[in-house]
């Protein structure tokens, strides 16, 4: 088959927005994508929305529709019409999609914006596919994405760079099955109650439990193992939750800080998505300027320590009693709806939502040029 568009004059960049996906955060992605598709500047870009269903099938959306929804605001529809096959080896630097139902029809995109959260979107696997395709893409590279997704690996690297992290222990399923009593004793010796039990590679608070009394620890561990093969038990901090947006490749910048004020006991899945009044957001966070400066500096340090580029939202806990702060986690594909923290923090720092999208496209192209110059084959 002849490579498409080779001799065609293409003035606009065609951006493929990937959304949905095989992830517990599929629905969140439909919301993020609705805002991204609507806000990408159509005078600069042709936008192709590509929905991925929960089983991982890709569908090019001829007419992407925004469906209103009361809790989340806007949601992008995902119509399962015509299954599209990805061929990533035919043409350098572009992603080819073929309609398996009507032979010959194809879509070619110049740059991919994976608006995908969690598993198979934020964890380096999709980034790996896009690397194979040699197509420029928005967001963190393979390694940084995979590291950011794994709370244990991330914390070990952060600790090594001197970034403060909350004390924790990691438990594998095989260890838990072999020596549950030993693990419980060890955890209770090292960490005081309350503790948080978390799967290592989920997001949106899925699989997490706060444990206040000893007898609830083993069930919480069993519960977390329903979501991952490795879990962590972490000291609970009575904290304020502070978030910082970082943007850039070689010279990453930190935004002003925001604070999440959950109305629930902690920022649970219910508080995040089910209860419209589950949390309030304060931008900028009301904290002393010197402390804010230290947290912003730490956000950039953490971003670098985890080998990130492009963007990430860096989340902190600020201990209410001691005033100490800890880097909790780095989210490499943060929520991207018009009311999400990441774009809101940039807006408050002076970068509008659509200017932020332009910047992310520029960063993706710059990163791609840089990699193309050194990677052969
Ligand atoms: N060690 C902790 N101390 C206090 N609260 C915590 C702790 N760990 C998690 N939480 C609460 O649970 C929420 C989700 O945990 P987090 O580690 O951010 O996982 P996720 O990746 O699912 O967002 C946090 O925003 C916070 O409200
Ligand atoms: Mg979190």
XYZ file of C-alpha atoms and ligand atoms in Angstrom:
405
model
C 0.000 0.000 0.000
C 1.252 3.474 -0.831
C 2.122 5.603 2.182
C -0.585 8.221 2.533
C 0.035 11.874 2.233
C 3.676 11.613 1.246
C 3.446 14.159 -1.524
C 0.468 15.954 -0.127
C 0.886 19.472 1.175
C -0.220 19.358 4.775
C -0.456 22.716 6.392
C -2.145 21.615 9.583
C -0.925 19.056 12.024
C -3.326 16.141 12.436
C -3.626 15.304 16.115
C -5.051 11.960 17.154
C -6.665 12.198 20.558
C -6.749 8.753 22.158
C -9.306 8.294 24.880
C -11.278 5.728 26.886
C -9.002 2.710 27.183
C -8.618 -0.533 29.093
C -8.489 1.092 32.462
C -10.445 1.570 35.657
C -10.257 5.259 34.775
C -11.967 4.811 31.380
C -14.854 7.127 32.277
C -12.575 9.839 33.600
C -10.795 9.764 30.261
C -14.068 10.380 28.382
C -14.396 13.597 30.393
C -10.800 14.721 29.942
C -10.992 14.030 26.199
C -14.193 16.053 25.807
C -12.369 19.136 27.031
C -9.183 18.474 25.061
C -11.019 17.849 21.768
C -13.135 20.964 22.271
C -10.187 23.211 23.182
C -7.550 22.194 20.615
C -7.237 25.158 18.249
C -8.890 24.032 14.980
C -7.144 26.760 13.001
C -3.853 25.024 13.818
C -4.834 21.387 14.067
C -7.052 18.804 12.451
C -8.332 16.714 15.298
C -9.151 13.010 15.000
C -10.811 11.491 18.035
C -9.904 7.842 18.524
C -11.919 6.023 21.160
C -10.557 2.839 22.739
C -13.199 0.625 24.320
C -12.844 -1.258 27.589
C -11.611 -4.331 25.701
C -8.891 -2.345 23.926
C -10.494 -2.011 20.455
C -9.818 1.235 18.634
C -12.578 3.179 16.859
C -12.053 6.364 14.880
C -14.920 8.679 15.757
C -16.333 10.287 12.628
C -18.363 12.825 14.479
C -17.253 12.945 18.095
C -20.113 14.175 20.193
C -19.998 15.713 23.601
C -22.710 14.271 25.788
C -23.603 16.165 28.902
C -23.493 14.376 32.225
C -24.554 15.769 35.560
C -21.632 14.657 37.708
C -18.646 14.991 35.464
C -19.695 17.832 33.191
C -18.841 17.066 29.589
C -18.234 13.558 28.293
C -17.040 12.526 24.834
C -19.100 9.751 23.266
C -17.382 6.554 22.140
C -19.227 5.005 19.199
C -18.214 1.469 18.298
C -18.434 1.744 14.524
C -15.767 0.191 12.307
C -12.837 -1.355 14.097
C -9.526 0.237 13.323
C -6.285 -1.567 13.015
C -3.100 0.239 13.902
C -0.171 -0.180 11.579
C 2.825 1.511 12.979
C 5.614 0.295 10.763
C 4.674 1.576 7.348
C 5.603 5.210 7.460
C 8.059 7.099 9.585
C 6.732 9.515 12.162
C 3.032 8.977 11.585
C 0.455 6.607 12.929
C -1.675 4.780 10.362
C -5.092 3.474 11.253
C -7.022 1.180 8.931
C -10.726 0.541 8.987
C -11.113 -3.228 9.031
C -14.746 -2.976 7.903
C -14.375 -0.828 4.755
C -11.204 -1.897 3.006
C -8.685 0.771 2.099
C -10.047 3.551 4.240
C -7.364 4.976 6.406
C -6.538 7.787 8.769
C -3.048 9.130 9.297
C -2.096 11.188 12.307
C 1.038 13.266 12.822
C 0.965 13.485 16.579
C -0.886 11.580 19.267
C -2.334 13.029 22.430
C -3.083 10.072 24.690
C -5.788 11.431 26.970
C -5.799 8.120 28.811
C -5.541 7.630 32.542
C -4.207 4.645 34.449
C -3.461 1.190 33.096
C -2.511 0.869 29.402
C -2.502 4.621 28.960
C -0.475 6.262 31.671
C 1.822 3.354 32.552
C 4.240 3.366 29.620
C 2.574 0.641 27.556
C 0.800 2.992 25.138
C 3.901 5.172 25.096
C 5.830 2.065 23.984
C 3.478 1.531 21.068
C 3.852 5.162 20.049
C 7.645 4.882 20.272
C 7.512 1.867 17.946
C 5.408 3.923 15.562
C 7.983 6.729 15.832
C 5.088 9.131 16.123
C 5.415 12.235 18.314
C 3.170 12.058 21.354
C 2.187 14.288 24.221
C 3.268 13.351 27.709
C 5.952 11.498 29.573
C 8.131 8.898 27.820
C 7.999 5.137 28.445
C 10.307 4.933 31.454
C 8.949 7.959 33.332
C 5.370 6.808 32.745
C 6.077 3.309 34.054
C 7.983 4.647 37.059
C 5.313 7.224 37.883
C 2.664 4.507 37.825
C 4.493 2.281 40.299
C 4.221 3.842 43.743
C 7.005 1.676 45.191
C 9.619 2.258 42.466
C 8.740 5.965 42.420
C 9.189 6.340 46.163
C 12.531 4.547 46.167
C 13.872 6.859 43.464
C 12.463 9.926 45.179
C 14.011 8.926 48.507
C 17.355 8.447 46.787
C 17.215 12.045 45.531
C 16.445 13.324 49.001
C 12.767 14.009 48.273
C 10.740 13.438 51.479
C 8.305 10.499 51.209
C 5.968 8.940 53.764
C 7.340 5.715 55.396
C 5.969 2.572 53.780
C 6.476 -1.134 53.237
C 5.800 -3.051 50.043
C 4.314 -6.542 50.036
C 4.101 -8.992 47.145
C 1.217 -11.409 46.850
C 3.485 -14.456 47.135
C 5.020 -13.118 50.369
C 1.592 -12.351 51.762
C 0.329 -15.845 51.012
C 3.431 -17.438 52.526
C 3.906 -15.297 55.657
C 0.871 -13.151 56.494
C 1.487 -13.006 60.258
C 5.106 -11.977 59.845
C 4.104 -9.204 57.442
C 1.380 -7.926 59.761
C 3.744 -7.917 62.753
C 6.443 -6.134 60.737
C 4.012 -3.513 59.459
C 2.594 -2.803 62.911
C 6.082 -2.527 64.369
C 7.303 -0.063 61.744
C 4.158 1.981 61.121
C 1.722 3.424 63.625
C -2.025 3.431 63.085
C -3.721 4.720 61.058
C -2.167 3.313 57.894
C -3.196 3.392 54.251
C -3.154 0.183 52.251
C -2.807 0.729 48.501
C -2.309 -1.295 45.340
C 0.936 -0.084 43.740
C -0.323 0.662 40.253
C -3.890 1.922 40.342
C -5.122 5.493 40.400
C -8.270 7.407 41.359
C -7.993 5.889 44.880
C -9.130 2.511 43.524
C -8.353 -0.355 45.921
C -7.257 1.949 48.761
C -8.355 1.614 52.382
C -7.588 3.640 55.454
C -7.028 1.309 58.420
C -7.410 2.567 61.965
C -7.436 -0.642 64.013
C -5.215 -3.731 63.814
C -7.977 -6.199 63.042
C -8.862 -4.350 59.819
C -5.348 -4.539 58.384
C -5.412 -8.096 56.968
C -8.789 -7.573 55.182
C -7.522 -4.288 53.705
C -4.401 -6.065 52.415
C -6.553 -8.826 50.876
C -8.758 -6.153 49.312
C -5.790 -4.289 47.783
C -4.477 -7.545 46.300
C -7.706 -7.648 44.298
C -6.217 -4.791 42.228
C -2.512 -5.546 41.934
C 0.075 -8.248 42.628
C 2.053 -5.866 44.858
C 0.641 -3.524 47.467
C 1.964 -1.072 50.007
C 1.166 -0.257 53.603
C 1.921 3.379 54.358
C 1.888 5.506 57.485
C -1.261 7.647 57.565
C -0.611 11.357 57.804
C -3.111 13.875 59.135
C -2.502 16.164 56.238
C -3.482 18.891 53.839
C -3.265 17.835 50.196
C -1.270 20.189 48.007
C -0.774 19.774 44.259
C 1.641 21.329 41.796
C 1.607 21.221 37.991
C 4.955 20.779 36.256
C 5.468 21.458 32.555
C 8.552 21.222 30.341
C 11.267 18.940 29.000
C 14.814 20.013 29.884
C 13.776 23.028 31.878
C 10.555 22.055 33.677
C 8.560 24.801 35.403
C 6.302 24.517 38.420
C 2.903 26.206 38.596
C 1.373 27.903 41.586
C 0.067 25.397 44.131
C -3.464 24.197 44.648
C -5.093 22.531 47.607
C -7.641 19.731 47.530
C -10.088 19.869 50.414
C -11.969 16.567 50.488
C -15.258 16.683 52.357
C -14.826 12.936 53.045
C -12.352 11.407 55.511
C -9.775 11.310 52.716
C -9.699 11.821 48.951
C -11.401 8.511 48.146
C -12.900 7.331 44.841
C -16.318 8.480 46.115
C -14.979 11.934 46.963
C -13.257 12.182 43.581
C -16.012 11.001 41.257
C -19.278 9.948 42.856
C -20.038 12.816 45.182
C -20.273 16.125 43.295
C -19.567 17.874 46.606
C -16.753 15.409 47.458
C -13.965 17.957 47.397
C -13.233 21.639 47.046
C -10.250 23.138 45.315
C -8.318 26.155 46.489
C -6.082 27.873 43.954
C -3.674 29.215 44.982
C -3.289 27.100 48.105
C -3.270 29.230 51.227
C 0.160 28.420 52.597
C 3.133 30.614 53.508
C 5.192 31.795 50.523
C 8.435 30.189 51.694
C 6.784 26.826 52.147
C 5.111 27.132 48.730
C 8.486 27.887 47.146
C 10.034 24.814 48.804
C 7.193 22.578 47.607
C 7.428 23.913 44.036
C 11.161 23.296 44.026
C 10.577 19.782 45.326
C 7.966 19.162 42.600
C 10.579 19.876 39.921
C 13.158 17.752 41.756
C 10.678 14.853 41.896
C 9.752 15.318 38.224
C 13.415 15.007 37.298
C 14.095 12.151 39.712
C 11.405 10.051 38.025
C 12.737 10.813 34.563
C 9.667 12.795 33.527
C 9.277 15.149 30.581
C 6.342 17.125 29.162
C 3.930 17.262 32.077
C 2.980 15.809 35.417
C 0.906 16.750 38.421
C 2.947 16.314 41.560
C 0.920 15.678 44.716
C 2.072 16.428 48.243
C 0.911 15.802 51.787
C 1.480 18.623 54.245
C 1.466 17.303 57.816
C -0.954 19.438 59.824
C 0.901 18.819 63.083
C 4.559 19.047 62.140
C 4.359 21.271 59.038
C 6.585 18.749 57.176
C 5.708 17.980 53.580
C 6.019 14.721 51.650
C 5.787 13.987 47.963
C 2.915 11.505 47.711
C 2.853 10.683 44.010
C 3.402 11.919 40.484
C 0.579 11.645 37.963
C 1.924 11.642 34.417
C -1.490 11.936 32.738
C -3.477 13.991 35.205
C -7.187 14.730 34.870
C -7.635 17.148 31.988
C -11.209 18.385 32.135
C -11.773 22.126 32.080
C -12.192 22.029 35.865
C -9.316 19.636 36.618
C -6.479 20.723 38.868
C -3.686 20.458 36.278
C -5.095 22.918 33.700
C -6.559 25.103 36.461
C -3.133 25.480 38.070
C -1.667 26.628 34.762
C -4.544 28.996 34.206
C -3.776 30.547 37.594
C -0.108 30.741 36.577
C -1.020 32.610 33.380
C -1.371 29.872 30.757
C -4.875 29.347 29.370
C -6.228 25.863 28.667
C -5.724 26.082 24.901
C -2.288 27.730 25.269
C -1.367 24.817 27.547
C -2.413 22.373 24.823
C -0.275 24.289 22.279
C 2.671 24.105 24.637
C 2.213 20.345 25.112
C 2.182 19.880 21.329
C 5.383 21.940 21.011
C 7.045 19.912 23.756
C 6.017 16.642 22.065
C 7.472 17.787 18.733
C 10.684 18.999 20.386
C 11.090 15.720 22.261
C 10.490 13.754 19.082
C 13.086 15.773 17.158
C 15.557 15.225 19.926
C 14.977 11.463 19.967
C 15.018 11.190 16.168
C 18.454 12.777 16.144
C 19.959 10.066 18.332
C 17.903 6.938 17.732
C 18.666 5.036 14.563
C 16.684 2.266 12.908
N -0.266 8.036 53.758
C -1.399 8.716 53.650
N -1.807 9.564 54.614
C -2.955 10.259 54.495
N -3.797 10.155 53.443
C -3.459 9.320 52.447
C -2.236 8.561 52.493
N -2.163 7.833 51.369
C -3.277 8.100 50.665
N -4.057 8.982 51.297
C -5.370 9.494 50.825
O -5.818 8.676 49.752
C -5.851 9.425 48.513
C -5.419 8.557 47.354
O -4.105 8.072 47.564
P -2.992 8.165 46.446
O -1.740 7.602 47.014
O -2.919 9.551 45.941
O -3.526 7.167 45.339
P -4.141 7.411 43.860
O -2.995 7.127 42.937
O -5.197 6.377 43.722
O -4.620 8.830 43.770
C -4.955 10.613 48.773
O -5.286 11.709 47.944
C -5.236 10.896 50.253
O -6.494 11.530 50.442
Mg -3.555 10.543 44.216
